[in-house]
PDB file of C-alpha atoms in Angstrom:
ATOM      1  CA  UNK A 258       0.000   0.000   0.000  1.00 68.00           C
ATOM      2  CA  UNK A 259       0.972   3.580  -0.995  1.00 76.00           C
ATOM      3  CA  UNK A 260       2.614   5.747   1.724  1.00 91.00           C
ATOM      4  CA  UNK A 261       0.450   9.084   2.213  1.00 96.00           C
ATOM      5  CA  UNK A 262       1.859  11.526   4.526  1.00 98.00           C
ATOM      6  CA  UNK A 263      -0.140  14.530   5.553  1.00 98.00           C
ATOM      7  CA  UNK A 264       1.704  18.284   5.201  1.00 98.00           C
ATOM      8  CA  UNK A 265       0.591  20.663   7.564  1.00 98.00           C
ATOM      9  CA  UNK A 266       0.880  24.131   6.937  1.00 96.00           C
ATOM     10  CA  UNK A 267       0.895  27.598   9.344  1.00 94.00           C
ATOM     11  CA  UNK A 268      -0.421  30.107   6.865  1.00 91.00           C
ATOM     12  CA  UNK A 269      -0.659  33.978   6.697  1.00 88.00           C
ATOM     13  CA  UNK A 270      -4.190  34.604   5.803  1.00 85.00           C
ATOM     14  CA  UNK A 271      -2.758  36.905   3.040  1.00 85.00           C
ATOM     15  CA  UNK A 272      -0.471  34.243   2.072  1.00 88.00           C
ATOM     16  CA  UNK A 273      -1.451  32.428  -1.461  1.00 90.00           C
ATOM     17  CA  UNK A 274       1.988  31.024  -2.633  1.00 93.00           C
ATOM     18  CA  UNK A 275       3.157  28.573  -0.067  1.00 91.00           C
ATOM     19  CA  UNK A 276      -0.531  26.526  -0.891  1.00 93.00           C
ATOM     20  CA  UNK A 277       0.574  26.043  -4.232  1.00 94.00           C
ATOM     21  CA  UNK A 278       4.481  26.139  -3.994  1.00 96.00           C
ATOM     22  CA  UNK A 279       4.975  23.465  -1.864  1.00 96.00           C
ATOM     23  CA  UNK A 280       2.250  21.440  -2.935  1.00 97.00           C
ATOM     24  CA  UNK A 281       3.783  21.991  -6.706  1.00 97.00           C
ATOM     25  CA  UNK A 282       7.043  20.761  -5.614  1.00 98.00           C
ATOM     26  CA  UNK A 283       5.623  17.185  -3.355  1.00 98.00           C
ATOM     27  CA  UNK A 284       3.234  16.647  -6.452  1.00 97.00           C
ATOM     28  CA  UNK A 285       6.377  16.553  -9.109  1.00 97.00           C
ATOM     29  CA  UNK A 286       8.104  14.701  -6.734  1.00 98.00           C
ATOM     30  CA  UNK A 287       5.330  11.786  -6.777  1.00 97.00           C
ATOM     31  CA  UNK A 288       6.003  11.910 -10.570  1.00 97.00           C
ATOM     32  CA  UNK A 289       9.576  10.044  -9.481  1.00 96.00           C
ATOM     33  CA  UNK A 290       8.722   8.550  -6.658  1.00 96.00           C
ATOM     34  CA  UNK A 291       6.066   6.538  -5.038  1.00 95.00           C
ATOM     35  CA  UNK A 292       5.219   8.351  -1.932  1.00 97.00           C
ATOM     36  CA  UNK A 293       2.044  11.209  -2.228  1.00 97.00           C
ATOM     37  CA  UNK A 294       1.262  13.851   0.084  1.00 98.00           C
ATOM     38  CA  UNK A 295      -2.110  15.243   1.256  1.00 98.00           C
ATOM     39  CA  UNK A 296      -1.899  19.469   2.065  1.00 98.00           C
ATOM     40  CA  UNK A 297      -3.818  20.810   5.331  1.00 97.00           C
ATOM     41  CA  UNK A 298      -3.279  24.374   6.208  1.00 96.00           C
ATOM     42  CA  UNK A 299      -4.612  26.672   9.498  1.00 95.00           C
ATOM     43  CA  UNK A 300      -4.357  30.447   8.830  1.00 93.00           C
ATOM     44  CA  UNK A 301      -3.030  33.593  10.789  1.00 87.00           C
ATOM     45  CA  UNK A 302      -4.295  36.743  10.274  1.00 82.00           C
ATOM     46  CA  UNK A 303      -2.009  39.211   8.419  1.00 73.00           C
ATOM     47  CA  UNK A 304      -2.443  41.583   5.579  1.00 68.00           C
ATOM     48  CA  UNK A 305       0.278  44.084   5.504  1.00 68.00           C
ATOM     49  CA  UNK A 306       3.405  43.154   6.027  1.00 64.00           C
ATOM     50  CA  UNK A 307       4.764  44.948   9.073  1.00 64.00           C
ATOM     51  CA  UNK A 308       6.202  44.340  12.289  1.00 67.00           C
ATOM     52  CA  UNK A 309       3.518  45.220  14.083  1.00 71.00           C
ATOM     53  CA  UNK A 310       1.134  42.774  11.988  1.00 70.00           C
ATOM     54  CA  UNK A 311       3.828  40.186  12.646  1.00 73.00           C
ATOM     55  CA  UNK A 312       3.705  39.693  15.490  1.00 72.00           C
ATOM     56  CA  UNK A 313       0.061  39.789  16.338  1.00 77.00           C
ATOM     57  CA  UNK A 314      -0.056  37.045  13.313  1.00 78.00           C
ATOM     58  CA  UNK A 315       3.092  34.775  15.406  1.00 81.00           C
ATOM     59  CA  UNK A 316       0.586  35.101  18.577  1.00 82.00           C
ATOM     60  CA  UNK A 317      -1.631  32.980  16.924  1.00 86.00           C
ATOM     61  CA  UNK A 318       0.511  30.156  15.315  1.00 92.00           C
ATOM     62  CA  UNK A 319      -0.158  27.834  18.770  1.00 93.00           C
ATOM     63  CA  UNK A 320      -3.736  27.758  17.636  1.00 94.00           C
ATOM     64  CA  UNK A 321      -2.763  26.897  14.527  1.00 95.00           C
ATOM     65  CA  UNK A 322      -0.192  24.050  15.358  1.00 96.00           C
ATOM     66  CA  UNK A 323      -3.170  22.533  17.486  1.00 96.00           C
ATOM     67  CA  UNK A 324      -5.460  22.409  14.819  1.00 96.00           C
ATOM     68  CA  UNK A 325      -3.081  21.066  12.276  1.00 97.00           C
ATOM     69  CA  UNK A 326      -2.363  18.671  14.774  1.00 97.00           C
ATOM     70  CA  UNK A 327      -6.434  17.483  15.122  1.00 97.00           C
ATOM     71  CA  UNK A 328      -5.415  16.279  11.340  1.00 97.00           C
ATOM     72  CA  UNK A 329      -2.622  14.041  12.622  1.00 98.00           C
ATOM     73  CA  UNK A 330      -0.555  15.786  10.603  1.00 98.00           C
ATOM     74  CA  UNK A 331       3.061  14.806  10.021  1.00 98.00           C
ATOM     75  CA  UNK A 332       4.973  17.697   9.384  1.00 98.00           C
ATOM     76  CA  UNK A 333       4.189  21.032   9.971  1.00 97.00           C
ATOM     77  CA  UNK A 334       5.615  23.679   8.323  1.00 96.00           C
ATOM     78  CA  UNK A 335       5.227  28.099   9.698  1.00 92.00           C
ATOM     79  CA  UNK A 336       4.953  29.479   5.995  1.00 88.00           C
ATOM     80  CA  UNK A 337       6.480  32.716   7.237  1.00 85.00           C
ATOM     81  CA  UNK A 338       9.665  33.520   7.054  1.00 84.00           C
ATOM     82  CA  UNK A 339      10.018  37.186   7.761  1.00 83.00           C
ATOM     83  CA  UNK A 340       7.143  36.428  10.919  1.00 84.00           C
ATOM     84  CA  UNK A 341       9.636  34.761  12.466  1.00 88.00           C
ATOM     85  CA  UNK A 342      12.897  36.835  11.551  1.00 91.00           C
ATOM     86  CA  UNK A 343      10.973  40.227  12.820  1.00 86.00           C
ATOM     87  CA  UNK A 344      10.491  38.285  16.659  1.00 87.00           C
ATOM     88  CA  UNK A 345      14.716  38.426  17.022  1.00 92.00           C
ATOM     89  CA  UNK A 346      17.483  36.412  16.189  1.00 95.00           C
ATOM     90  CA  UNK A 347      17.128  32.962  16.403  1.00 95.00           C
ATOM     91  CA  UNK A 348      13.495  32.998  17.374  1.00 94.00           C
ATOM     92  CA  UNK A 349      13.128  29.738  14.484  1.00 96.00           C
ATOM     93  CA  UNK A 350      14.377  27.762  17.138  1.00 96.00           C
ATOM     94  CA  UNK A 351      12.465  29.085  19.812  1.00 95.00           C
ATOM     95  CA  UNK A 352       9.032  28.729  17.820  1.00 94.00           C
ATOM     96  CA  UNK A 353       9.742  25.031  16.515  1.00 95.00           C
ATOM     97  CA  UNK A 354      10.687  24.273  19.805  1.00 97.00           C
ATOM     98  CA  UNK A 355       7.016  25.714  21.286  1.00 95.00           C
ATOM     99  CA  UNK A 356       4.856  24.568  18.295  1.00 96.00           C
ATOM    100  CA  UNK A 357       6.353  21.221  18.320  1.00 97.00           C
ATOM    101  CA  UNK A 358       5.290  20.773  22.286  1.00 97.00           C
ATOM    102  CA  UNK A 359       1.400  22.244  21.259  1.00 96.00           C
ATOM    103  CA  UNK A 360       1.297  19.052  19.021  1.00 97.00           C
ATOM    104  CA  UNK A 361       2.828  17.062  21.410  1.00 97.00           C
ATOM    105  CA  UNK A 362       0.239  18.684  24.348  1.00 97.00           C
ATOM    106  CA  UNK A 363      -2.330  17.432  21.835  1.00 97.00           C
ATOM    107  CA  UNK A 364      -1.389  13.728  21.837  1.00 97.00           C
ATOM    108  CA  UNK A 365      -0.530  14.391  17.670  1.00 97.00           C
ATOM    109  CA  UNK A 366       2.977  15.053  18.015  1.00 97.00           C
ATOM    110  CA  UNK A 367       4.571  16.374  14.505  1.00 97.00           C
ATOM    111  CA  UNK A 368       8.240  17.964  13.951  1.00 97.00           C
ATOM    112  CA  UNK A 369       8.027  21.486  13.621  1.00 97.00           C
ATOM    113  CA  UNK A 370       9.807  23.432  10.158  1.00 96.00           C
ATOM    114  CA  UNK A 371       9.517  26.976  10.089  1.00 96.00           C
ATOM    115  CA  UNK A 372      10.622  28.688   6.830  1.00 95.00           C
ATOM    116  CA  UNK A 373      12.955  30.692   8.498  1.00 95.00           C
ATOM    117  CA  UNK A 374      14.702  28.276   9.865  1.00 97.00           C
ATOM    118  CA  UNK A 375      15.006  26.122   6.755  1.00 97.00           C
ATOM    119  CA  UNK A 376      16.343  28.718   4.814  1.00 97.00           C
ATOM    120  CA  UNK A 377      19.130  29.206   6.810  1.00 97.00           C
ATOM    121  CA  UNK A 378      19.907  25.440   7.849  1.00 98.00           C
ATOM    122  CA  UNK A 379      19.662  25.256   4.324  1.00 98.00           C
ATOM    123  CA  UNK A 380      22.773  26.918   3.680  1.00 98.00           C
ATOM    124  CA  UNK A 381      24.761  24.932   5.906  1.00 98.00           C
ATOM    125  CA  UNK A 382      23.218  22.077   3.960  1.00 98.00           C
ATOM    126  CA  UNK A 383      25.148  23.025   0.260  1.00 98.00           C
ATOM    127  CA  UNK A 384      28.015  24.907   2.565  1.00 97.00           C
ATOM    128  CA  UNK A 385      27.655  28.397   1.477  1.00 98.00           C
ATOM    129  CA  UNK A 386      28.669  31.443   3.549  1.00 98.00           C
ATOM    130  CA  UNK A 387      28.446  34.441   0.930  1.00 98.00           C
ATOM    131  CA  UNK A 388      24.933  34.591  -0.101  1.00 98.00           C
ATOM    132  CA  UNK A 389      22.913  37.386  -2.009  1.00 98.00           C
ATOM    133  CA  UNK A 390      19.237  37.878  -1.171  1.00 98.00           C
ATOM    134  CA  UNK A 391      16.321  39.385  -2.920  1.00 98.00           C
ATOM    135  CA  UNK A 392      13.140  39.832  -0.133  1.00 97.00           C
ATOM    136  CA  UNK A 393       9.579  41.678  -1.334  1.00 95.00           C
ATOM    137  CA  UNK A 394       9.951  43.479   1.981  1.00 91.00           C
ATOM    138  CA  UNK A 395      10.471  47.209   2.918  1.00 90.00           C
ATOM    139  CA  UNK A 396      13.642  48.328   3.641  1.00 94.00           C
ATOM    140  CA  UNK A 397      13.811  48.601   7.021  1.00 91.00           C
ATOM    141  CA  UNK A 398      11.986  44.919   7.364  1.00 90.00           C
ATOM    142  CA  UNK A 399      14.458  43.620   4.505  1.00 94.00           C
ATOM    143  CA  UNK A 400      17.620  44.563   6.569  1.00 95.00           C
ATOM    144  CA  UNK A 401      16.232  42.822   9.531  1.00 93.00           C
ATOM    145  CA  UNK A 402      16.270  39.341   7.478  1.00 95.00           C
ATOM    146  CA  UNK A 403      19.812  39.989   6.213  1.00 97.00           C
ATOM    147  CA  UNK A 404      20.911  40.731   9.756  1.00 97.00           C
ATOM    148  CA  UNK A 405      19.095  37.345  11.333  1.00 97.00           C
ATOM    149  CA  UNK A 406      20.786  35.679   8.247  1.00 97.00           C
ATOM    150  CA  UNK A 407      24.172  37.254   9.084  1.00 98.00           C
ATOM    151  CA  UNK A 408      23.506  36.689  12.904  1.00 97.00           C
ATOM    152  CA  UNK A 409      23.220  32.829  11.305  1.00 97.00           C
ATOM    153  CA  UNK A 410      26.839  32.912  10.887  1.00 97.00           C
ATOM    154  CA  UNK A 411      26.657  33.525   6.909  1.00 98.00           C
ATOM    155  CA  UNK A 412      28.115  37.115   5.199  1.00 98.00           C
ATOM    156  CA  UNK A 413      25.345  38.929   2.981  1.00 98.00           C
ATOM    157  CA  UNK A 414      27.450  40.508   0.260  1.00 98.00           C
ATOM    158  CA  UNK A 415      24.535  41.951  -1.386  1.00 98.00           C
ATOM    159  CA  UNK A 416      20.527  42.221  -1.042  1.00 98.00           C
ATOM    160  CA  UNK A 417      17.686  43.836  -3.545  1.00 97.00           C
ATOM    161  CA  UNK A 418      14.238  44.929  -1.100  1.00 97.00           C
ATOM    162  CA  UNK A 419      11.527  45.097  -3.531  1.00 97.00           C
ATOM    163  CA  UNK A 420       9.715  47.241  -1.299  1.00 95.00           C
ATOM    164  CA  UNK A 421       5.911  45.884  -1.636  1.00 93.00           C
ATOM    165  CA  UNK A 422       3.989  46.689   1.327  1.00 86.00           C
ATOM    166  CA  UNK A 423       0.905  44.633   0.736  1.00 87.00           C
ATOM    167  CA  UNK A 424       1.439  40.944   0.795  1.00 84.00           C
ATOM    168  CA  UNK A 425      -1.234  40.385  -1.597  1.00 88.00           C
ATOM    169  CA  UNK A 426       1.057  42.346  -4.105  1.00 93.00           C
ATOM    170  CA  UNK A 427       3.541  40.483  -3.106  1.00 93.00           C
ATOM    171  CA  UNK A 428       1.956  37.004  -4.617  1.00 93.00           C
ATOM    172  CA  UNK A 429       1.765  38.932  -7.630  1.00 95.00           C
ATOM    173  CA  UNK A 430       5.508  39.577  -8.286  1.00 96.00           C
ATOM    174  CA  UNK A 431       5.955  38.441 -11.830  1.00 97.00           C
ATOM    175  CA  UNK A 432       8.801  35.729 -10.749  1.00 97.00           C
ATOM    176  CA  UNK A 433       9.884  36.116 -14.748  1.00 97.00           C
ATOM    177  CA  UNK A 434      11.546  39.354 -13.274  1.00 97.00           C
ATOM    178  CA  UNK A 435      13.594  37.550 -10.631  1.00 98.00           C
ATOM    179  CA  UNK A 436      16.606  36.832 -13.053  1.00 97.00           C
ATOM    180  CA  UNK A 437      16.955  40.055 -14.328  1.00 97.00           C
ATOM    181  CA  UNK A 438      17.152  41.592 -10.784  1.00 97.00           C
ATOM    182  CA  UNK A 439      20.018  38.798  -9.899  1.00 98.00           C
ATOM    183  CA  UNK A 440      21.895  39.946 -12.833  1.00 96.00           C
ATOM    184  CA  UNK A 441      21.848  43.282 -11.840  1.00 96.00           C
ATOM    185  CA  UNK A 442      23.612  42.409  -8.449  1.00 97.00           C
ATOM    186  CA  UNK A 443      27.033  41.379  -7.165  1.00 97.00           C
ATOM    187  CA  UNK A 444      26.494  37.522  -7.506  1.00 97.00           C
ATOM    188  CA  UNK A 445      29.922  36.740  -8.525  1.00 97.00           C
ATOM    189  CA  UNK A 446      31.642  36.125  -5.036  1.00 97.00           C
ATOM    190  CA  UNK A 447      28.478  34.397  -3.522  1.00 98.00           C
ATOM    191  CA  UNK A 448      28.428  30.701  -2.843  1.00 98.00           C
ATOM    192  CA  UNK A 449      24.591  30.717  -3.193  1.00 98.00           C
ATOM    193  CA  UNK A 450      21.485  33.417  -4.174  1.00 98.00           C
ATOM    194  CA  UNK A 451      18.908  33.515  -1.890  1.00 98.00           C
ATOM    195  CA  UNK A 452      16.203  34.122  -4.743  1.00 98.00           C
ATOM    196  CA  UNK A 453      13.299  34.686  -2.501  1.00 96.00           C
ATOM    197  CA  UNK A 454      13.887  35.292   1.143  1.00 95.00           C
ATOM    198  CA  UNK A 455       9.588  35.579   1.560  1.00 92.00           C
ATOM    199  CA  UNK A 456       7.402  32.466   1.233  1.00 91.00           C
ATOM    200  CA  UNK A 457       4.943  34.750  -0.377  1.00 91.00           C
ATOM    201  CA  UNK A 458       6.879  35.946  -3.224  1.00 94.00           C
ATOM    202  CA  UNK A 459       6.902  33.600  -6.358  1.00 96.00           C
ATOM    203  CA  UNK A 460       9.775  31.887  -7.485  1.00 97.00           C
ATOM    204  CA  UNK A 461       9.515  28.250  -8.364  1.00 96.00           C
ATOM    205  CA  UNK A 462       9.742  28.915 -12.311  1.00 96.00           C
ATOM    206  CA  UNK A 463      12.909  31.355 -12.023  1.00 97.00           C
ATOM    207  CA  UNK A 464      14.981  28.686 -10.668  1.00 97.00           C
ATOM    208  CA  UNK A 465      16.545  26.639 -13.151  1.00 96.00           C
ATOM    209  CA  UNK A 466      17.023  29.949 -15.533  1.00 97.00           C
ATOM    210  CA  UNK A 467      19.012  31.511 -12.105  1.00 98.00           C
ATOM    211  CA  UNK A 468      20.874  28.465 -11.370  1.00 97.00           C
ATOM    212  CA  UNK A 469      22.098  28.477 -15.401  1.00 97.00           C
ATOM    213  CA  UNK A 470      22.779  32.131 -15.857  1.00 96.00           C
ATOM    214  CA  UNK A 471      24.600  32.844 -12.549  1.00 97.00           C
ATOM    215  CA  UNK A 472      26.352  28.937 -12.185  1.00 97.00           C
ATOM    216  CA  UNK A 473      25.217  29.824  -8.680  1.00 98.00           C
ATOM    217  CA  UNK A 474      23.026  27.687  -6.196  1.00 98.00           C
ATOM    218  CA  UNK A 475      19.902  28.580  -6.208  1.00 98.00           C
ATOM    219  CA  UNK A 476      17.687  28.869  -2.377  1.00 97.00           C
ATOM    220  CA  UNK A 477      14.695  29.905  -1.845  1.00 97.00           C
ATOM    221  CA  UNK A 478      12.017  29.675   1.196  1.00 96.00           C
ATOM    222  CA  UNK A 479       9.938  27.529  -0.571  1.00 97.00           C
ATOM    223  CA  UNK A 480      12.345  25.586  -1.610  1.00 98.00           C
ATOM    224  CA  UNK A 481      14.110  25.134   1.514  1.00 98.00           C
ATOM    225  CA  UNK A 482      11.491  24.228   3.655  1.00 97.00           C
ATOM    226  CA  UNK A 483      10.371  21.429   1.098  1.00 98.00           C
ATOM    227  CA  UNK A 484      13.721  19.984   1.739  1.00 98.00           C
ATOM    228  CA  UNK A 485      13.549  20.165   5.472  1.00 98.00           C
ATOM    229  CA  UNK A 486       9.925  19.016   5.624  1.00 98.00           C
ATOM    230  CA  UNK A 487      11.150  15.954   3.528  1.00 98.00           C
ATOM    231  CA  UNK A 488      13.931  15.488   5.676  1.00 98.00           C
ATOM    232  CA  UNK A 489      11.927  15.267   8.386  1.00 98.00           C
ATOM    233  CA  UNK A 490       9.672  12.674   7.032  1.00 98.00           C
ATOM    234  CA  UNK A 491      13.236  10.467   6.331  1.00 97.00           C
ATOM    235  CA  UNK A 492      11.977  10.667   2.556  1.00 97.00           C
ATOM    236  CA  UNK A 493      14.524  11.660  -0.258  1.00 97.00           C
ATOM    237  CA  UNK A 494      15.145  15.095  -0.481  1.00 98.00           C
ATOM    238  CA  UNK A 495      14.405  15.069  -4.638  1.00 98.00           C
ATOM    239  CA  UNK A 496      12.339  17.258  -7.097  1.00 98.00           C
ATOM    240  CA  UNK A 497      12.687  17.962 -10.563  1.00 96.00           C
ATOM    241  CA  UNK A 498      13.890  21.604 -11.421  1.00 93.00           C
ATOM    242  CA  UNK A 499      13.628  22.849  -7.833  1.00 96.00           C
ATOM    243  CA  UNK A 500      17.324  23.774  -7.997  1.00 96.00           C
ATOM    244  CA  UNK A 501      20.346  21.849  -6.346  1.00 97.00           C
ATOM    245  CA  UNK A 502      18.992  21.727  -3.034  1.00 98.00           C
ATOM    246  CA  UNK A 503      16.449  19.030  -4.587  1.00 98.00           C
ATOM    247  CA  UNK A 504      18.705  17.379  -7.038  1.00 97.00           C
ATOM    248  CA  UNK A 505      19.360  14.619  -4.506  1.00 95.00           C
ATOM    249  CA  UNK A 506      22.660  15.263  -4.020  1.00 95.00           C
ATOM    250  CA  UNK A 507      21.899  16.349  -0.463  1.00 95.00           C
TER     251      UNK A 507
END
């Protein structure tokens, strides 16, 4: 009998990218191999992406984690990456580490990924430690990710902020403009691009062309906490054209 596992997801309410994403990514990964995934998702409120929204939206994540939990879940995955960053450095471990005991507290116990997190375990993963970013965020929010990044232990040689204020806009980024905007940044000493430091903003198609015209590894949120979710599950870390983070080699 087919293996099913159930992916549980912590959403922003405004969020409409990590539903499809990561379920894009598991369902080409069932077109190699034989395990399939069902998607579950409990939602936070949040509509403009600042600090102050942030954090009310992080106040509700243990509700979430215990209804994700009801559905026996097994993984569950915070879709917000800057959510977490905004709370302080290394508040990924801090949240796993609470979210994972709400699931436990509910007799469904479930590892715990949170985007932020996998981004920057991620890293250690394909040993980079000059990285260039490109976040949707405002400025000031922007340089708070690249400082919980460099607070990581990794060197941020360069970063683009888009500067979208409403996530909603954010899910609209065309991600056909992603590789222009790499190009137009100082790539060339970086181990790895960060493509999309925001689980919101699209980037799943840009990938591949990234990955070719920079020879650079490509991360993104997305991306990254596919691989750690999958890691978690002890499945092979493999998709098709999700960049070398998913190639298998890791």
């Amino acid at each position: 009998m087919q293996k099913i596992y159930r992916i549980g997801q912590i959403v922003p309410s405004s969020n409409t990218t990590m539903e499809t994403e990561i379920p894009a990514m598991l369902n080409l990964r069932q077109t190699i191999r034989p395990e399939r995934f069902t998607y579950h998702s409990s939602r936070m409120r949040m509509k403009k992406v600042v600090k102050e929204e942030l954090a009310a939206m992080d106040a509700e994540s243990d509700r979430c984690a215990v209804e994700l939990s009801d559905a026996r879940v097994d993984v569950l995955g915070y879709a917000c990456l800057v959510a977490i960053m905004a709370m302080g450095h290394g508040y990924h471990r801090v949240a796993q580490k609470r979210l994972h005991e709400k699931t436990v507290a509910n007799e469904a116990a479930a590892p715990v990924i949170t985007s932020a997190g996998a981004l920057v375990d991620a890293l250690k993963v394909i040993k980079a430690r000059r990285v260039v970013v490109v976040a949707p965020y405002m400025k000031p929010l922007t340089e708070l990710v690249v400082d919980y990044i460099r607070n990581e232990g990794y060197e941020v040689i360069d970063y683009r902020a888009l500067e979208i204020p409403d996530n909603l806009d954010v899910a609209r980024h065309d991600p056909a403009r992603l590789p222009e905007i790499v190009q137009n940044m100082d790539y060339q000493d970086a181990d790895a691009i960060v493509l999309s430091a925001c689980v919101q903003m699209p980037s799943l198609p840009a990938i591949a062309k990234v990955e070719a015209l920079t020879g650079k590894p490509v991360i993104t949120a997305a991306v990254a906490t596919t691989y750690a979710m999958l890691k978690s599950l002890d499945l092979e870390a493999v998709v098709p054209g999700a960049g070398v983070l998913l190639s298998g080699a890791y």
